[in-house]
Amino acid sequence: TTRDEAGRKDRIIMLLRTTTRAVVVRRSVVPAVVRTQARLLAISRPTVDEDSMVFPRERPGLDYTLNWSLNGDGVTPYGDAYRLTKKEAAAEMLSGVTREMPAGEATAAPVEEDEDAFEEAFDSSVAILEAAPTLYVAEGDAPSTRVACRVITDDVAVAGAAILNKIVERMPLREARELPVTAYVTPSGDDLALCHYPADAPLALRDMPYTKAARIILSGKHATAGELQASILAAAQELTNPTPDD
């Protein structure tokens, strides 16, 4: 009946909304989880009519798998998000861009062990990234390692430099997913440089040979090529160092 069909569609919509909210958990501390659960994946609402439910089609800048993985990293794109893994794509993206990522000093971001202090800086940087009309996600291995890294930024010059300047090197082809080392880089915002190692590796990384993950924040004057490369190398070394129990 018409009433039964309407009830079925309402249940489907409720299930979709519940599922979307359920996967959005980015950190272990309770207050952070509460804040994170309020974030929804940046996908347009499905269109529902009497006969069907239609999701918006994927296109360059709208990749569901990439968006889900970014959501796992605590970032919900407001607009488009582009993934860069190859030099050719990075060079094309930089075509016509005159600004460059500042060189900066080769100084790794200091480790912040206080969870609350890192969360405050994290939320500040993520708020800037989420408000950006376009995000760029550069991925590759830390130089001379097999530690996969992701650089999330609102500046195409940063993403291009990460690939073209070999801040990260080309890695084996894989589907977009959360990676052991994630750097959140924005020239906007406060001058922040921090690295944090959560107590437990995220569930999404449990199939990788690491007992922990690294999260790097570089913003303001610290969003430089030198600090990004040094921070990624330091994090990769920390992740691959044997633990005392090994």
XYZ file of N, CA and C in Angstrom, residues 33-182:
450
model
N 34.835 12.186 20.917
C 33.895 11.328 20.205
C 32.543 12.007 20.086
N 32.116 12.645 21.165
C 30.831 13.330 21.141
C 30.840 14.426 20.090
N 31.958 15.189 20.044
C 32.046 16.250 19.038
C 32.068 15.661 17.641
N 32.795 14.580 17.475
C 32.971 14.005 16.147
C 31.680 13.413 15.620
N 30.883 12.817 16.493
C 29.658 12.192 16.034
C 28.691 13.192 15.425
N 28.902 14.476 15.708
C 28.034 15.499 15.122
C 28.391 15.789 13.683
N 29.582 15.322 13.247
C 30.001 15.584 11.877
C 29.357 14.547 10.954
N 28.856 14.988 9.832
C 28.297 14.083 8.837
C 29.140 14.139 7.587
N 29.187 13.025 6.874
C 29.977 12.955 5.655
C 29.451 13.945 4.632
N 30.384 14.621 3.940
C 29.986 15.672 3.001
C 29.530 15.079 1.682
N 28.384 14.446 1.697
C 27.767 13.911 0.489
C 26.366 14.486 0.432
N 25.973 14.916 -0.758
C 24.655 15.515 -0.897
C 23.581 14.521 -0.469
N 22.471 15.056 0.008
C 21.377 14.184 0.420
C 20.861 13.383 -0.782
N 20.492 12.110 -0.553
C 19.934 11.337 -1.656
C 18.585 11.900 -2.080
N 18.268 11.772 -3.353
C 16.988 12.213 -3.876
C 16.005 11.051 -3.805
N 14.855 11.281 -3.190
C 13.864 10.229 -3.027
C 12.596 10.640 -3.745
N 12.088 9.763 -4.600
C 10.779 9.998 -5.192
C 9.916 8.773 -4.914
N 8.795 8.623 -5.610
C 7.874 7.539 -5.317
C 8.446 6.174 -5.672
N 9.421 6.138 -6.585
C 9.890 4.847 -7.076
C 11.334 4.529 -6.744
N 12.137 5.522 -6.389
C 13.558 5.226 -6.237
C 14.238 6.206 -5.297
N 15.475 5.839 -4.946
C 16.348 6.699 -4.150
C 17.646 6.823 -4.917
N 18.099 8.053 -5.223
C 19.253 8.263 -6.087
C 20.297 9.091 -5.357
N 21.530 8.556 -5.260
C 22.640 9.310 -4.698
C 23.318 10.111 -5.808
N 23.928 11.263 -5.484
C 24.638 12.036 -6.512
C 25.778 11.220 -7.100
N 26.005 11.371 -8.382
C 27.048 10.606 -9.057
C 28.435 11.085 -8.663
N 29.367 10.136 -8.618
C 30.750 10.502 -8.376
C 31.302 11.246 -9.589
N 32.264 12.098 -9.340
C 32.899 12.902 -10.380
C 34.241 13.345 -9.828
N 35.102 13.956 -10.666
C 36.346 14.502 -10.116
C 36.047 15.487 -8.990
N 36.607 15.231 -7.822
C 36.337 16.067 -6.665
C 35.286 15.500 -5.731
N 34.526 14.518 -6.203
C 33.533 13.850 -5.363
C 33.733 12.345 -5.499
N 34.523 11.810 -4.601
C 34.854 10.391 -4.564
C 34.405 9.860 -3.211
N 33.412 8.991 -3.205
C 32.856 8.517 -1.936
C 33.908 7.830 -1.074
N 34.745 6.992 -1.692
C 35.753 6.267 -0.919
C 36.738 7.232 -0.269
N 37.174 8.236 -1.017
C 38.083 9.241 -0.458
C 37.404 10.002 0.668
N 36.153 10.409 0.458
C 35.444 11.165 1.490
C 35.259 10.349 2.768
N 34.940 9.070 2.630
C 34.793 8.222 3.811
C 36.113 8.132 4.565
N 37.207 7.964 3.812
C 38.506 7.830 4.474
C 38.920 9.139 5.155
N 38.622 10.271 4.539
C 38.897 11.562 5.171
C 38.072 11.719 6.442
N 36.836 11.248 6.385
C 35.997 11.298 7.571
C 36.614 10.476 8.692
N 37.240 9.351 8.341
C 37.942 8.557 9.333
C 39.127 9.291 9.931
N 39.702 10.211 9.162
C 40.802 11.039 9.659
C 40.311 12.250 10.438
N 38.995 12.391 10.574
C 38.440 13.501 11.335
C 38.137 14.731 10.516
N 38.197 14.624 9.182
C 37.968 15.781 8.310
C 36.775 15.494 7.397
N 35.764 16.336 7.459
C 34.604 16.211 6.587
C 34.667 17.306 5.531
N 34.950 16.969 4.282
C 35.077 18.006 3.247
C 33.795 18.806 3.062
N 33.938 20.123 3.005
C 32.799 20.994 2.731
C 32.493 21.002 1.238
N 33.548 21.001 0.437
C 33.382 21.033 -1.019
C 34.064 19.839 -1.667
N 34.821 20.099 -2.716
C 35.506 19.031 -3.434
C 36.763 18.586 -2.696
N 37.190 17.359 -2.979
C 38.428 16.821 -2.427
C 39.126 16.023 -3.522
N 40.387 16.333 -3.758
C 41.154 15.685 -4.821
C 42.309 14.891 -4.216
N 42.490 13.701 -4.719
C 43.567 12.827 -4.246
C 44.704 12.830 -5.268
N 45.919 13.080 -4.788
C 47.092 13.124 -5.654
C 48.082 12.057 -5.214
N 48.452 11.169 -6.128
C 49.438 10.127 -5.838
C 50.542 10.063 -6.884
N 50.351 10.763 -8.015
C 51.314 10.690 -9.109
C 51.814 12.084 -9.490
N 53.037 12.142 -9.990
C 53.629 13.418 -10.381
C 52.834 14.085 -11.497
N 52.366 13.294 -12.457
C 51.651 13.877 -13.585
C 50.385 14.599 -13.123
N 49.651 13.970 -12.221
C 48.421 14.589 -11.717
C 48.743 15.833 -10.896
N 49.824 15.780 -10.104
C 50.214 16.936 -9.303
C 50.622 18.103 -10.192
N 51.400 17.805 -11.252
C 51.838 18.858 -12.170
C 50.639 19.494 -12.869
N 49.670 18.677 -13.254
C 48.477 19.210 -13.909
C 47.672 20.073 -12.949
N 47.565 19.649 -11.711
C 46.813 20.410 -10.720
C 47.484 21.758 -10.452
N 48.820 21.787 -10.544
C 49.563 23.019 -10.278
C 49.662 23.929 -11.494
N 49.161 23.483 -12.617
C 49.238 24.292 -13.831
C 48.576 25.647 -13.621
N 49.348 26.696 -13.835
C 48.832 28.044 -13.659
C 48.942 28.580 -12.249
N 49.385 27.760 -11.294
C 49.557 28.214 -9.911
C 50.950 28.821 -9.773
N 51.016 30.062 -9.379
C 52.306 30.763 -9.318
C 52.965 30.675 -7.942
N 52.188 30.518 -6.889
C 52.786 30.479 -5.550
C 53.412 29.107 -5.297
N 54.377 29.083 -4.403
C 55.041 27.837 -4.040
C 54.983 27.637 -2.534
N 55.119 26.397 -2.116
C 55.176 26.114 -0.685
C 56.496 26.623 -0.142
N 56.494 27.420 0.934
C 57.756 27.917 1.493
C 58.692 26.773 1.854
N 59.997 27.002 1.668
C 60.980 25.948 1.947
C 61.066 25.661 3.447
N 61.296 26.672 4.242
C 61.355 26.490 5.684
C 62.558 25.696 6.154
N 62.647 25.537 7.460
C 63.726 24.774 8.068
C 63.347 23.302 8.167
N 64.362 22.446 8.065
C 64.125 21.000 8.164
C 64.030 20.586 9.632
N 62.964 21.040 10.279
C 62.760 20.779 11.700
C 61.456 20.016 11.896
N 61.523 18.870 12.538
C 60.330 18.065 12.766
C 59.440 18.699 13.833
N 58.147 18.558 13.672
C 57.201 19.059 14.674
C 57.445 18.347 15.997
N 57.500 19.077 17.098
C 57.721 18.440 18.408
C 56.555 17.543 18.793
N 56.860 16.499 19.537
C 55.836 15.557 19.969
C 55.030 16.163 21.114
N 53.722 16.132 20.985
C 52.805 16.590 22.030
C 52.173 15.353 22.665
N 52.520 15.084 23.902
C 52.015 13.884 24.565
C 50.684 14.121 25.278
N 50.389 15.375 25.558
C 49.136 15.685 26.236
C 47.969 15.587 25.253
N 47.077 14.646 25.493
C 45.959 14.397 24.579
C 45.073 15.621 24.410
N 44.736 16.276 25.513
C 43.837 17.424 25.444
C 44.461 18.591 24.683
N 45.740 18.830 24.897
C 46.420 19.914 24.189
C 46.440 19.641 22.690
N 46.696 18.396 22.331
C 46.701 18.072 20.906
C 45.302 18.197 20.314
N 44.289 17.734 21.060
C 42.919 17.804 20.547
C 42.504 19.246 20.262
N 42.911 20.150 21.121
C 42.565 21.559 20.918
C 43.185 22.090 19.638
N 44.456 21.774 19.423
C 45.126 22.205 18.197
C 44.541 21.504 16.981
N 44.222 20.236 17.150
C 43.645 19.455 16.057
C 42.322 20.054 15.602
N 41.433 20.317 16.549
C 40.127 20.872 16.209
C 40.252 22.224 15.517
N 41.212 23.031 15.950
C 41.422 24.337 15.336
C 41.834 24.194 13.875
N 42.764 23.296 13.603
C 43.242 23.111 12.231
C 42.189 22.451 11.359
N 41.500 21.457 11.901
C 40.483 20.752 11.124
C 39.331 21.684 10.764
N 38.979 22.595 11.650
C 37.907 23.552 11.350
C 38.253 24.379 10.114
N 39.520 24.748 9.974
C 39.960 25.511 8.800
C 39.881 24.647 7.552
N 40.350 23.410 7.661
C 40.325 22.514 6.502
C 38.892 22.219 6.063
N 38.013 21.992 7.024
C 36.639 21.648 6.677
C 35.887 22.821 6.046
N 36.299 24.034 6.332
C 35.630 25.207 5.767
C 36.143 25.545 4.370
N 37.229 24.912 3.948
C 37.823 25.238 2.653
C 36.934 24.745 1.512
N 36.835 25.504 0.427
C 36.022 25.057 -0.710
C 36.604 23.832 -1.413
N 37.924 23.653 -1.296
C 38.573 22.503 -1.940
C 39.672 21.969 -1.033
N 39.739 20.643 -0.910
C 40.817 19.995 -0.184
C 41.670 19.178 -1.164
N 42.937 19.044 -0.826
C 43.875 18.272 -1.634
C 44.525 17.231 -0.725
N 44.570 16.005 -1.199
C 45.085 14.896 -0.405
C 46.236 14.252 -1.159
N 47.453 14.510 -0.707
C 48.645 13.931 -1.326
C 49.051 12.691 -0.545
N 49.316 11.599 -1.245
C 49.651 10.346 -0.584
C 50.895 9.720 -1.183
N 51.675 9.077 -0.329
C 52.873 8.375 -0.772
C 53.621 7.839 0.431
N 54.693 7.129 0.174
C 55.513 6.591 1.261
C 56.497 7.636 1.763
N 56.792 7.588 3.054
C 57.885 8.403 3.573
C 59.158 8.007 2.840
N 60.003 8.963 2.461
C 61.188 8.664 1.656
C 62.015 7.505 2.209
N 62.361 6.599 1.302
C 63.217 5.431 1.613
C 62.593 4.487 2.626
N 61.254 4.504 2.728
C 60.549 3.587 3.625
C 59.326 3.047 2.899
N 58.596 2.168 3.583
C 57.301 1.711 3.088
C 56.200 2.144 4.050
N 56.441 3.254 4.742
C 55.440 3.797 5.651
C 54.548 4.752 4.863
N 53.308 4.378 4.689
C 52.382 5.169 3.879
C 51.941 6.421 4.632
N 51.915 7.542 3.908
C 51.609 8.846 4.514
C 50.529 9.564 3.716
N 49.787 10.391 4.407
C 48.742 11.210 3.778
C 48.908 12.645 4.245
N 48.866 13.569 3.300
C 48.922 15.001 3.599
C 47.585 15.617 3.194
N 46.853 16.145 4.171
C 45.558 16.776 3.920
C 45.755 18.281 4.032
N 45.414 19.011 2.983
C 45.673 20.444 2.966
C 44.610 21.183 2.178
N 44.490 22.472 2.466
C 43.590 23.338 1.705
C 44.363 24.172 0.688
N 45.658 23.890 0.531
C 46.523 24.665 -0.372
C 47.095 23.742 -1.433
N 46.737 23.992 -2.694
C 47.201 23.131 -3.784
C 48.719 23.153 -3.899
N 49.362 24.273 -3.526
C 50.817 24.348 -3.584
C 51.460 23.366 -2.610
N 50.831 23.161 -1.471
C 51.339 22.214 -0.483
C 51.232 20.787 -1.019
N 50.075 20.452 -1.556
C 49.868 19.103 -2.084
C 50.807 18.826 -3.255
N 50.959 19.815 -4.129
C 51.858 19.633 -5.265
C 53.298 19.444 -4.828
N 53.731 20.229 -3.853
C 55.101 20.111 -3.360
C 55.336 18.754 -2.704
N 54.332 18.242 -2.011
C 54.478 16.945 -1.347
C 54.807 15.852 -2.348
N 54.207 15.928 -3.533
C 54.441 14.914 -4.566
C 55.670 15.248 -5.404
N 55.738 16.464 -5.936
C 56.790 16.824 -6.887
C 58.155 16.980 -6.221
N 58.181 17.390 -4.962
C 59.451 17.562 -4.246
C 59.855 16.319 -3.460
N 59.114 15.239 -3.667
C 59.399 13.945 -3.033
C 59.396 14.024 -1.512
N 58.527 14.872 -0.985
C 58.294 14.830 0.456
C 57.685 13.477 0.807
N 56.843 12.983 -0.092
C 56.405 11.588 -0.062
C 56.716 10.990 -1.429
N 57.058 9.715 -1.450
C 57.416 9.030 -2.687
C 56.264 8.148 -3.140
N 56.278 7.837 -4.412
C 55.181 7.040 -4.960
C 55.083 5.694 -4.238
N 53.869 5.350 -3.878
C 53.637 4.112 -3.137
C 52.831 3.148 -3.994
N 52.775 1.879 -3.612
C 51.949 0.929 -4.362
C 50.506 1.403 -4.440
N 49.874 1.160 -5.576
C 48.501 1.606 -5.784
C 47.577 0.932 -4.778
N 46.758 1.726 -4.118
C 45.783 1.189 -3.170
C 44.560 2.092 -3.159
N 43.455 1.529 -2.703
C 42.234 2.317 -2.564
C 42.438 3.382 -1.489
N 41.777 4.501 -1.640
C 41.879 5.562 -0.638
C 41.442 5.034 0.717
N 42.274 5.270 1.729
C 41.987 4.797 3.081
C 42.831 5.584 4.066
N 42.519 5.474 5.368
C 43.357 6.085 6.382
C 44.731 5.427 6.355
N 45.769 6.224 6.638
C 47.142 5.734 6.558
C 47.858 5.953 7.895
N 48.984 5.256 8.107
C 49.669 5.333 9.400
C 50.122 6.734 9.793
N 50.566 7.536 8.815
C 51.018 8.902 9.097
C 50.094 9.876 8.360
N 49.501 10.778 9.100
C 48.617 11.775 8.491
C 49.050 13.157 8.937
